[in-house]
Structure formats: C-alpha cells, structure tokens
Tab-separated table of C-alpha atoms in Angstrom:
chain	number	residue	atom	x	y	z
A	830	MET	CA	47.069	13.571	31.325
A	831	ARG	CA	44.405	15.036	33.599
A	832	VAL	CA	43.141	18.538	32.853
A	833	ALA	CA	40.883	20.725	34.980
A	834	LEU	CA	39.046	23.316	32.898
A	835	VAL	CA	38.033	26.072	35.302
A	836	THR	CA	35.638	28.414	33.551
A	837	GLU	CA	33.664	31.545	34.347
A	838	SER	CA	30.796	30.325	32.133
A	839	PHE	CA	29.395	26.978	31.004
A	840	PRO	CA	26.153	25.557	29.515
A	841	PRO	CA	23.272	26.070	29.953
A	842	GLN	CA	24.647	29.614	29.683
A	843	VAL	CA	24.872	30.604	26.006
A	844	ASN	CA	28.050	32.450	25.048
A	845	GLY	CA	31.374	31.866	23.358
A	846	VAL	CA	33.275	30.892	26.500
A	847	ALA	CA	30.662	28.299	27.521
A	848	ARG	CA	30.567	26.718	24.071
A	849	SER	CA	34.341	26.615	23.622
A	850	VAL	CA	34.948	24.981	27.015
A	851	ALA	CA	32.367	22.293	26.256
A	852	ARG	CA	34.024	21.700	22.887
A	853	ALA	CA	37.487	21.505	24.442
A	854	ALA	CA	36.417	19.034	27.134
A	855	ALA	CA	34.715	16.802	24.566
A	856	HIS	CA	37.841	16.804	22.407
A	857	LEU	CA	40.083	15.958	25.348
A	858	ALA	CA	37.874	13.015	26.280
A	859	ALA	CA	37.906	11.811	22.659
A	860	ARG	CA	41.727	11.913	22.689
A	861	GLY	CA	41.961	9.823	25.868
A	862	ILE	CA	42.704	12.755	28.186
A	863	GLU	CA	40.770	13.017	31.462
A	864	PRO	CA	38.946	16.357	31.694
A	865	VAL	CA	36.898	17.799	34.512
A	866	VAL	CA	35.014	21.057	34.095
A	867	ILE	CA	34.611	23.307	37.138
A	868	ALA	CA	31.964	25.968	36.566
A	869	PRO	CA	29.504	28.205	38.429
A	870	ALA	CA	26.264	26.475	39.409
A	871	PRO	CA	23.697	27.490	36.766
A	872	GLY	CA	20.753	28.027	39.097
A	873	PRO	CA	17.258	26.546	38.713
A	874	GLY	CA	16.268	24.624	35.607
A	875	PRO	CA	17.517	21.640	33.603
A	876	ARG	CA	21.225	21.028	33.239
A	877	PRO	CA	22.749	19.379	30.156
A	878	ALA	CA	24.442	16.013	30.598
A	879	PHE	CA	28.004	15.372	29.456
A	880	ASP	CA	30.225	12.318	29.077
A	881	TRP	CA	32.839	13.729	31.464
A	882	PRO	CA	32.537	15.131	34.996
A	883	VAL	CA	31.269	18.654	35.640
A	884	VAL	CA	31.617	20.108	39.146
A	885	HIS	CA	29.510	23.145	40.012
A	886	VAL	CA	30.726	25.641	42.595
A	887	PRO	CA	28.417	28.059	44.445
A	888	SER	CA	27.366	31.041	42.354
A	889	VAL	CA	25.343	34.255	42.482
A	890	ARG	CA	23.222	35.944	39.856
A	891	VAL	CA	24.693	39.054	38.221
A	892	PRO	CA	21.856	41.623	38.204
A	893	ALA	CA	23.307	43.785	35.441
A	894	TYR	CA	23.687	40.855	33.038
A	895	ARG	CA	20.611	38.681	32.891
A	896	GLY	CA	21.243	34.952	32.636
A	897	PHE	CA	24.847	35.115	33.843
A	898	ARG	CA	25.954	33.716	37.190
A	899	ALA	CA	29.316	34.409	38.805
A	900	GLY	CA	31.165	31.666	40.638
A	901	LEU	CA	32.237	32.189	44.241
A	902	ALA	CA	35.834	31.651	45.324
A	903	THR	CA	35.164	29.128	48.099
A	904	ARG	CA	36.769	25.931	49.322
A	905	ALA	CA	34.486	24.028	46.960
A	906	LEU	CA	36.868	24.977	44.153
A	907	ASP	CA	39.927	23.789	46.059
A	908	GLU	CA	38.181	20.522	46.919
A	909	ALA	CA	37.237	19.881	43.297
A	910	LEU	CA	40.822	20.432	42.188
A	911	ASP	CA	42.176	18.273	45.003
A	912	ALA	CA	39.808	15.471	44.010
A	913	HIS	CA	40.763	15.513	40.316
A	914	ARG	CA	44.521	16.056	40.872
A	915	PRO	CA	45.070	17.685	37.461
A	916	ASP	CA	48.398	17.754	35.657
A	917	VAL	CA	47.354	21.037	34.004
A	918	VAL	CA	44.822	23.699	34.995
A	919	HIS	CA	43.079	25.436	32.084
A	920	LEU	CA	41.683	28.861	33.032
A	921	ALA	CA	38.927	29.894	30.597
A	922	SER	CA	38.477	33.663	30.421
A	923	PRO	CA	39.719	34.052	34.016
A	924	PHE	CA	38.699	37.031	36.102
A	925	GLY	CA	36.499	36.180	39.080
A	926	TYR	CA	36.557	33.014	41.140
A	927	THR	CA	38.981	31.365	38.706
A	928	ALA	CA	41.792	33.446	40.274
A	929	ARG	CA	41.558	31.040	43.221
A	930	ALA	CA	42.319	28.174	40.811
A	931	ALA	CA	45.454	30.008	39.683
A	932	ALA	CA	46.527	30.341	43.321
A	933	TRP	CA	45.770	26.654	43.957
A	934	ALA	CA	47.908	25.651	40.973
A	935	GLU	CA	50.757	27.851	42.162
A	936	ARG	CA	50.711	26.226	45.622
A	937	ARG	CA	50.606	22.711	44.140
A	938	ALA	CA	53.262	23.419	41.476
A	939	VAL	CA	50.790	22.616	38.694
A	940	PRO	CA	51.248	24.564	35.438
A	941	THR	CA	48.348	26.648	34.166
A	942	VAL	CA	47.186	27.619	30.689
A	943	ALA	CA	45.112	30.821	30.663
A	944	VAL	CA	42.911	31.629	27.675
A	945	TRP	CA	41.882	35.261	27.118
A	946	GLN	CA	38.420	35.093	25.560
A	947	THR	CA	36.512	38.122	26.891
A	948	ASP	CA	37.678	41.726	26.619
A	949	LEU	CA	36.470	42.775	30.061
A	950	PRO	CA	38.352	46.094	30.064
A	951	ALA	CA	36.470	47.062	26.905
A	952	TYR	CA	33.202	46.045	28.545
A	953	THR	CA	33.786	48.692	31.214
A	954	ARG	CA	33.567	51.248	28.403
A	955	ALA	CA	30.488	49.672	26.855
A	956	TYR	CA	28.701	49.742	30.216
A	957	HIS	CA	29.927	53.239	31.132
A	958	LEU	CA	32.146	51.950	33.956
A	959	THR	CA	35.439	53.361	32.711
A	960	ALA	CA	36.535	54.282	36.243
A	961	PHE	CA	37.050	50.560	36.830
A	962	GLU	CA	39.113	49.826	33.700
A	963	ARG	CA	42.494	50.122	35.433
A	964	LEU	CA	41.304	47.898	38.276
A	965	VAL	CA	40.107	45.284	35.777
A	966	TRP	CA	43.487	45.293	34.026
A	967	HIS	CA	45.267	44.951	37.375
A	968	ARG	CA	43.162	41.926	38.227
A	969	LEU	CA	43.741	40.325	34.833
A	970	ARG	CA	47.495	40.891	34.935
A	971	SER	CA	47.677	39.283	38.373
A	972	ILE	CA	45.987	36.138	37.030
A	973	HIS	CA	47.732	35.855	33.666
A	974	SER	CA	51.145	36.461	35.239
A	975	ARG	CA	50.709	33.152	37.082
A	976	ALA	CA	50.030	31.186	33.898
A	977	ARG	CA	52.824	29.174	32.294
A	978	VAL	CA	51.137	29.574	28.887
A	979	ASN	CA	48.818	32.395	27.842
A	980	LEU	CA	46.585	32.070	24.790
A	981	ALA	CA	44.554	34.586	22.792
A	982	LEU	CA	42.087	34.022	19.979
A	983	SER	CA	43.394	36.752	17.663
A	984	ALA	CA	46.599	38.624	16.916
A	985	CYS	CA	45.122	42.010	17.856
A	986	THR	CA	44.199	40.631	21.273
A	987	ALA	CA	47.705	39.254	21.771
A	988	ARG	CA	49.109	42.704	20.985
A	989	ALA	CA	46.721	44.343	23.459
A	990	LEU	CA	47.851	41.935	26.179
A	991	ALA	CA	51.515	42.592	25.419
A	992	ALA	CA	50.880	46.327	25.817
A	993	GLN	CA	49.581	45.579	29.308
A	994	GLY	CA	52.643	43.564	30.304
A	995	ILE	CA	51.214	40.106	29.546
A	996	GLY	CA	53.862	38.860	27.142
A	997	ASP	CA	54.616	35.746	25.106
A	998	VAL	CA	50.964	35.183	24.206
A	999	ALA	CA	50.304	32.470	21.621
A	1000	VAL	CA	47.395	32.862	19.196
A	1001	LEU	CA	44.957	29.950	18.990
A	1002	PRO	CA	41.883	30.755	16.845
A	1003	HIS	CA	38.643	28.832	17.275
A	1004	GLY	CA	37.640	26.100	14.886
A	1005	VAL	CA	34.253	25.859	13.178
A	1006	ASP	CA	31.916	22.988	12.350
A	1007	THR	CA	32.018	22.995	8.560
A	1008	ASP	CA	29.468	20.169	8.334
A	1009	ARG	CA	26.860	21.817	10.531
A	1010	PHE	CA	27.383	25.162	8.808
A	1011	HIS	CA	27.346	24.510	5.076
A	1012	PRO	CA	25.867	26.076	1.904
A	1013	ARG	CA	23.764	22.937	1.334
A	1014	PHE	CA	21.396	24.165	4.044
A	1015	ARG	CA	20.340	27.155	1.934
A	1016	ASP	CA	16.530	27.220	1.812
A	1017	ARG	CA	15.055	29.407	-0.906
A	1018	ALA	CA	11.586	29.201	0.599
A	1019	LEU	CA	12.910	30.424	3.954
A	1020	HIS	CA	14.808	33.226	2.255
A	1021	ASP	CA	11.743	34.426	0.353
A	1022	ALA	CA	9.516	34.171	3.412
A	1023	LEU	CA	11.874	36.383	5.422
A	1024	ALA	CA	12.706	38.751	2.542
A	1025	PRO	CA	9.788	38.961	0.112
A	1026	ASP	CA	9.796	40.988	-3.113
A	1027	GLY	CA	13.460	40.356	-3.804
A	1028	ALA	CA	14.807	42.155	-0.726
A	1029	LEU	CA	18.409	41.551	0.321
A	1030	LEU	CA	18.377	39.291	3.390
A	1031	VAL	CA	20.905	40.509	5.965
A	1032	GLY	CA	21.305	38.648	9.249
A	1033	TYR	CA	22.859	38.915	12.679
A	1034	VAL	CA	23.311	35.943	15.029
A	1035	GLY	CA	24.413	36.328	18.623
A	1036	ARG	CA	23.688	37.595	22.081
A	1037	LEU	CA	21.584	40.746	22.297
A	1038	ALA	CA	23.664	42.702	24.791
A	1039	ARG	CA	24.972	46.237	25.089
A	1040	GLU	CA	28.556	45.395	24.133
A	1041	LYS	CA	27.406	44.066	20.742
A	1042	GLN	CA	26.530	47.638	19.656
A	1043	LEU	CA	23.479	46.471	17.697
A	1044	HIS	CA	22.033	49.982	17.643
A	1045	TRP	CA	24.469	50.597	14.775
A	1046	LEU	CA	22.059	48.521	12.643
A	1047	ALA	CA	19.300	51.157	12.816
A	1048	ASP	CA	20.075	52.789	9.453
A	1049	LEU	CA	20.537	49.419	7.810
A	1050	ALA	CA	17.198	48.143	9.136
A	1051	ALA	CA	15.433	51.168	7.624
A	1052	GLU	CA	17.105	50.770	4.226
A	1053	PRO	CA	14.610	50.135	1.352
A	1054	GLY	CA	15.089	46.767	-0.309
A	1055	VAL	CA	16.843	45.299	2.738
A	1056	ARG	CA	15.387	42.900	5.296
A	1057	LEU	CA	17.244	42.554	8.585
A	1058	VAL	CA	16.766	39.398	10.656
A	1059	ILE	CA	18.202	38.929	14.138
A	1060	ALA	CA	18.631	35.497	15.745
A	1061	GLY	CA	19.492	35.391	19.423
A	1062	ASP	CA	18.330	36.605	22.787
A	1063	GLY	CA	19.650	38.655	25.651
A	1064	PRO	CA	19.066	41.594	27.978
A	1065	ARG	CA	18.733	44.164	25.168
A	1066	ARG	CA	16.102	42.371	23.130
A	1067	ARG	CA	13.109	44.524	24.100
A	1068	ALA	CA	15.015	47.765	23.603
A	1069	LEU	CA	16.241	46.578	20.206
A	1070	GLU	CA	12.747	45.559	19.128
A	1071	ARG	CA	11.661	49.134	19.786
A	1072	LEU	CA	14.691	50.580	18.015
A	1073	LEU	CA	14.474	48.268	14.977
A	1074	PRO	CA	10.727	47.871	14.294
A	1075	ARG	CA	11.270	46.672	10.712
A	1076	ALA	CA	13.669	43.896	11.717
A	1077	ALA	CA	12.524	40.318	12.313
A	1078	PHE	CA	13.544	38.976	15.728
A	1079	LEU	CA	13.669	35.184	15.537
A	1080	GLY	CA	14.840	34.385	19.067
A	1081	ALA	CA	17.556	31.847	19.813
A	1082	LEU	CA	17.867	29.224	17.060
A	1083	HIS	CA	19.564	25.853	17.360
A	1084	GLY	CA	20.435	22.812	15.284
A	1085	GLU	CA	19.258	22.692	11.690
A	1086	ASP	CA	17.092	25.799	12.153
A	1087	LEU	CA	20.249	27.819	12.757
A	1088	SER	CA	22.092	26.114	9.886
A	1089	ARG	CA	19.237	26.924	7.501
A	1090	LEU	CA	19.095	30.545	8.559
A	1091	TYR	CA	22.818	31.130	8.104
A	1092	ALA	CA	22.934	29.513	4.673
A	1093	SER	CA	19.805	31.353	3.494
A	1094	LEU	CA	21.245	34.819	4.159
A	1095	ASP	CA	22.600	37.020	1.397
A	1096	LEU	CA	24.900	38.871	3.789
A	1097	PHE	CA	25.915	38.583	7.444
A	1098	ALA	CA	26.445	41.680	9.602
A	1099	HIS	CA	28.706	41.763	12.652
A	1100	THR	CA	28.761	44.894	14.807
A	1101	GLY	CA	30.633	43.947	18.003
A	1102	PRO	CA	33.827	46.055	18.315
A	1103	PHE	CA	34.959	44.385	21.564
A	1104	GLU	CA	35.171	40.808	20.294
A	1105	THR	CA	38.333	38.845	20.956
A	1106	PHE	CA	37.360	36.679	17.976
A	1107	GLY	CA	33.924	36.540	16.326
A	1108	GLN	CA	32.806	32.933	15.971
A	1109	THR	CA	29.578	33.775	14.157
A	1110	ILE	CA	31.653	35.248	11.326
A	1111	GLN	CA	33.286	31.862	10.809
A	1112	GLU	CA	29.890	30.171	10.915
A	1113	ALA	CA	28.606	32.554	8.239
A	1114	HIS	CA	31.648	31.947	6.064
A	1115	ALA	CA	31.295	28.181	6.497
A	1116	SER	CA	27.700	28.600	5.303
A	1117	GLY	CA	28.910	30.334	2.139
A	1118	VAL	CA	27.747	33.789	3.227
A	1119	PRO	CA	29.826	36.995	2.896
A	1120	VAL	CA	30.290	39.231	5.932
A	1121	VAL	CA	30.283	42.956	6.613
A	1122	ALA	CA	32.056	43.431	9.945
A	1123	VAL	CA	33.064	46.350	12.106
A	1124	ASP	CA	36.694	47.307	11.567
A	1125	ALA	CA	37.676	46.741	15.195
A	1126	GLY	CA	38.719	43.937	17.513
A	1127	GLY	CA	39.207	40.311	16.669
A	1128	ALA	CA	36.207	40.258	14.337
A	1129	ALA	CA	37.990	42.437	11.775
A	1130	GLU	CA	40.776	39.851	11.418
A	1131	LEU	CA	38.304	37.239	10.196
A	1132	VAL	CA	37.153	39.244	7.169
A	1133	ASP	CA	39.419	39.996	4.204
A	1134	PRO	CA	37.938	43.109	2.550
A	1135	GLY	CA	37.221	42.585	-1.125
A	1136	VAL	CA	37.797	38.840	-0.791
A	1137	ASP	CA	35.095	37.369	1.479
A	1138	GLY	CA	33.401	40.509	2.772
A	1139	THR	CA	34.138	44.060	3.826
A	1140	HIS	CA	34.517	46.334	6.857
A	1141	PHE	CA	32.695	49.417	8.107
A	1142	PRO	CA	34.007	52.058	10.546
A	1143	PRO	CA	33.072	51.613	14.237
A	1144	GLY	CA	30.047	53.651	15.233
A	1145	ASP	CA	29.177	54.649	11.661
A	1146	GLY	CA	25.698	53.229	11.103
A	1147	PRO	CA	25.099	55.315	7.941
A	1148	ALA	CA	28.331	53.938	6.422
A	1149	LEU	CA	27.174	50.397	7.184
A	1150	ALA	CA	23.821	51.079	5.528
A	1151	GLY	CA	25.533	52.639	2.518
A	1152	THR	CA	27.853	49.669	2.127
A	1153	VAL	CA	24.950	47.242	2.197
A	1154	ARG	CA	22.974	49.413	-0.248
A	1155	ALA	CA	25.838	49.230	-2.750
A	1156	LEU	CA	26.258	45.477	-2.282
A	1157	ALA	CA	22.555	44.843	-2.837
A	1158	ALA	CA	23.086	45.814	-6.477
A	1159	ARG	CA	25.921	43.283	-6.871
A	1160	PRO	CA	24.522	39.813	-6.116
A	1161	GLU	CA	27.200	38.046	-8.153
A	1162	LEU	CA	29.945	39.689	-6.100
A	1163	LEU	CA	28.221	38.563	-2.907
A	1164	ARG	CA	28.100	34.985	-4.192
A	1165	GLN	CA	31.820	35.115	-5.044
A	1166	TRP	CA	32.669	36.453	-1.599
A	1167	GLY	CA	30.555	33.725	0.010
A	1168	GLY	CA	32.360	30.994	-1.905
A	1169	ARG	CA	35.755	32.356	-0.928
A	1170	GLY	CA	34.700	32.593	2.692
A	1171	ARG	CA	33.704	28.937	2.651
A	1172	ARG	CA	37.029	27.878	1.165
A	1173	LYS	CA	38.936	29.954	3.718
A	1174	VAL	CA	37.484	28.164	6.752
A	1175	GLU	CA	37.284	24.609	5.434
A	1176	HIS	CA	40.512	23.651	7.230
A	1177	ARG	CA	39.627	25.412	10.515
A	1178	THR	CA	38.083	22.471	12.302
A	1179	TRP	CA	37.413	22.081	16.018
A	1180	GLU	CA	39.616	18.980	15.900
A	1181	SER	CA	42.633	20.956	14.700
A	1182	GLU	CA	42.054	23.589	17.404
A	1183	GLY	CA	41.658	20.893	20.071
A	1184	ASP	CA	44.891	19.171	19.056
A	1185	ALA	CA	46.711	22.519	19.109
A	1186	LEU	CA	45.350	23.146	22.610
A	1187	ILE	CA	46.715	19.784	23.763
A	1188	GLY	CA	50.073	20.884	22.333
A	1189	HIS	CA	49.955	23.960	24.553
A	1190	TYR	CA	49.176	21.776	27.583
A	1191	GLU	CA	52.242	19.685	26.763
A	1192	ARG	CA	54.315	22.849	26.394
A	1193	ALA	CA	53.144	24.049	29.810
A	1194	LEU	CA	54.106	20.698	31.342
A	1195	ALA	CA	57.534	20.856	29.713
A	1196	LEU	CA	58.105	24.406	30.970
A	1197	GLY	CA	57.027	23.452	34.472
A	1198	PRO	CA	55.120	25.459	37.041
A	1199	ALA	CA	57.550	28.382	37.326
A	1200	ARG	CA	55.726	31.688	37.585
A	1201	ALA	CA	56.167	34.024	34.602
A	1202	ARG	CA	57.838	37.402	35.141
A	1203	LEU	CA	55.373	40.294	34.800
A	1204	ALA	CA	56.597	43.134	32.593
A	1205	ALA	CA	55.655	46.741	33.258
A	1206	PRO	CA	52.613	47.857	31.236
A	1207	THR	CA	53.102	50.556	28.609
A	1208	VAL	CA	49.846	52.328	29.431
C-alpha cells in the first residue's frame, strides 16, 4: 500500500498536527507501507531528516500566526501525488491547499481519509473573526464530504461534525509514548528548585497562542503557596510574561528535559477550550501527574473528575485558582490521581493508534472512491 499524507503542518513546525503526521508516517514505514508526506515548505533554516520521502510545496508566511506557513494550491501538489501514485490519500487537518489533494483524489478515483485535528471554526471566535465562521464551516464541509472515511480525535468533536452535516465520523484518539513520559523521570531537586519552600508545582506545556486561553491562569499564578511553570513558546509569550510575572517561563523543552519537567510536577493545568484532543494531558497522565482541565472540548474527555484529575468551568480563572488551592492541601489525593492517570493511558500507545489508522485506510480501500453524500447541517 502507498499512502500520501497531505498535511497543513509538518516539522520543523511545532504543533499537534505536525507531530502526529510524523508519527503516522514513521509507523507506516515500520509496517512496510510506503508513505510520502506532502507539506508546506518550512522557509529558511534547518530541516529535519526522515527515513521516508517528504515533498515540500510552495508556501507563504501567515502574519497573524508567527512560525506557521500555509501551503499554496499549485501544480506542485498534483505533481507530487502523480509521482507517488498513492492507493490512499490521508488529509491531515485539511482546510487550505489540501483541498486540492481531495480534488486530485476524486479525479483519480483514489479514496481519501480526512482527519479533523484543528477546530478552525472555534479559532475564528478566539481571534475575534466570527464573521468568517460560516465560511470556514462551508469550506470544511466541502473537503470532508469528499472523504471516504472521516476521523476525529474525540467523541465531542465527532458530534460537532455530525451537527454540521459531516456524518459517520469514526473516533481515533492519539497514542502516547509511555516510556518517554514516565514517573521514573521525577526529579526532586528540579521540583524544589522550581517550587521552593514547599510550594505546589503546577505546570502547563504547549504553544503560547491566543486560542489556548492562558490568561485564565492569572489568578492561579498569584495564588500563595503555588508556583506556576510554563514550558513552550509562541506568539503570546511576551504578553503572557507581562500578565503572569510570578510564573516561570521555561521556553520550549525537548527530550529528557521535558520528561523530567512533566514527572516533577504536582499538578498539570490545561486551559484550551478549543482542543479537538489534548495530547499534553495524556503526557502528564503518563508521567503520573494529575490534571485540572477546562470543562470544554476534547480535553475534558481525557480527564475523569475525581479519578485522575478534575475540571474547571471555561473562563472562570478564580474557580481554577480555588480548585488548585483546595488540592494543595491534599497531596495524597494528588498522588492517587496521578497513579490512576498513569494506569489509564498505559495501553494507549502510538503503535496501537497507527495500526488502527491502517485499518481505516483498508476500510477506505474496501469502500472505494465513491463520494459521500453531504447531509444538511442542523445549524
């Protein structure tokens, strides 16, 4: 089987779509399947090397979102697909130039698998562009209606797609590296250096962007006896440093440095209400760390309140701070939640996700290239 993974984002860009596509391609190659990744050219600077082909199409910088480049729908995409002759086209978070890949597959009678990974309609609200939300949904429906198989990362996302007329969506959650993220990386010296005098060490890991709603951490960061640490980078970093002067901004961490930070936390905080999943929650759980997550989006599905963490209401920073204040007095409960979180994700490996994805490719091939019927949206 030959698979073309056409993605809106790919390393060296740092985000969930880029990482998951790289993981999927590596798994396909390991299983004897021939992948090719087609992605926007990353611009100046070093490019990572991979053991399978990566074709870059022309791209342009997106001014409003630093570090992100959008691919251009040119003949370069058609030529890359013609050269690889895929049996299946995998569309990763399709919206922009990847629509041309859907059209190519339709002309060539090649089935497509479309994976919804980014809630772009919600982003229009986060960036105060609500006038464009209906247009964004129209664009997304036109792409996903061409796919033989549509996948979502969470059940709430699948329901949202069904409400917009994108039906029969299968749920395929991400896996997690339970060896890289593990309680054995807990470093007491690191913990005490970041949170001296017995403070509760609360951490956030991820991109520092508007849609992550990190300003909700302001009350938590000011809470006595709590030390907030933030690992990651992005366009909102400077503004957040001004807003959260008591927080420690560690920048982007990688490898064992990231593993040690996760495992050394007492509690992980996740604020993004627009997530289709919430991979950092799984990484925290794999590290044996409980999670307080916003009760919205795909992130909420990953936390079982009272079992491995708890929720807080969207937009309610004081409630988040109050929840953490109460938990700071219950260290044994936090340890129990962390242990349960670890046990919950131990079977959620990248290998199991990759094999399930291959199963969806095979289902698409069995169904053939027939175009799905688009139902009328309910809103």
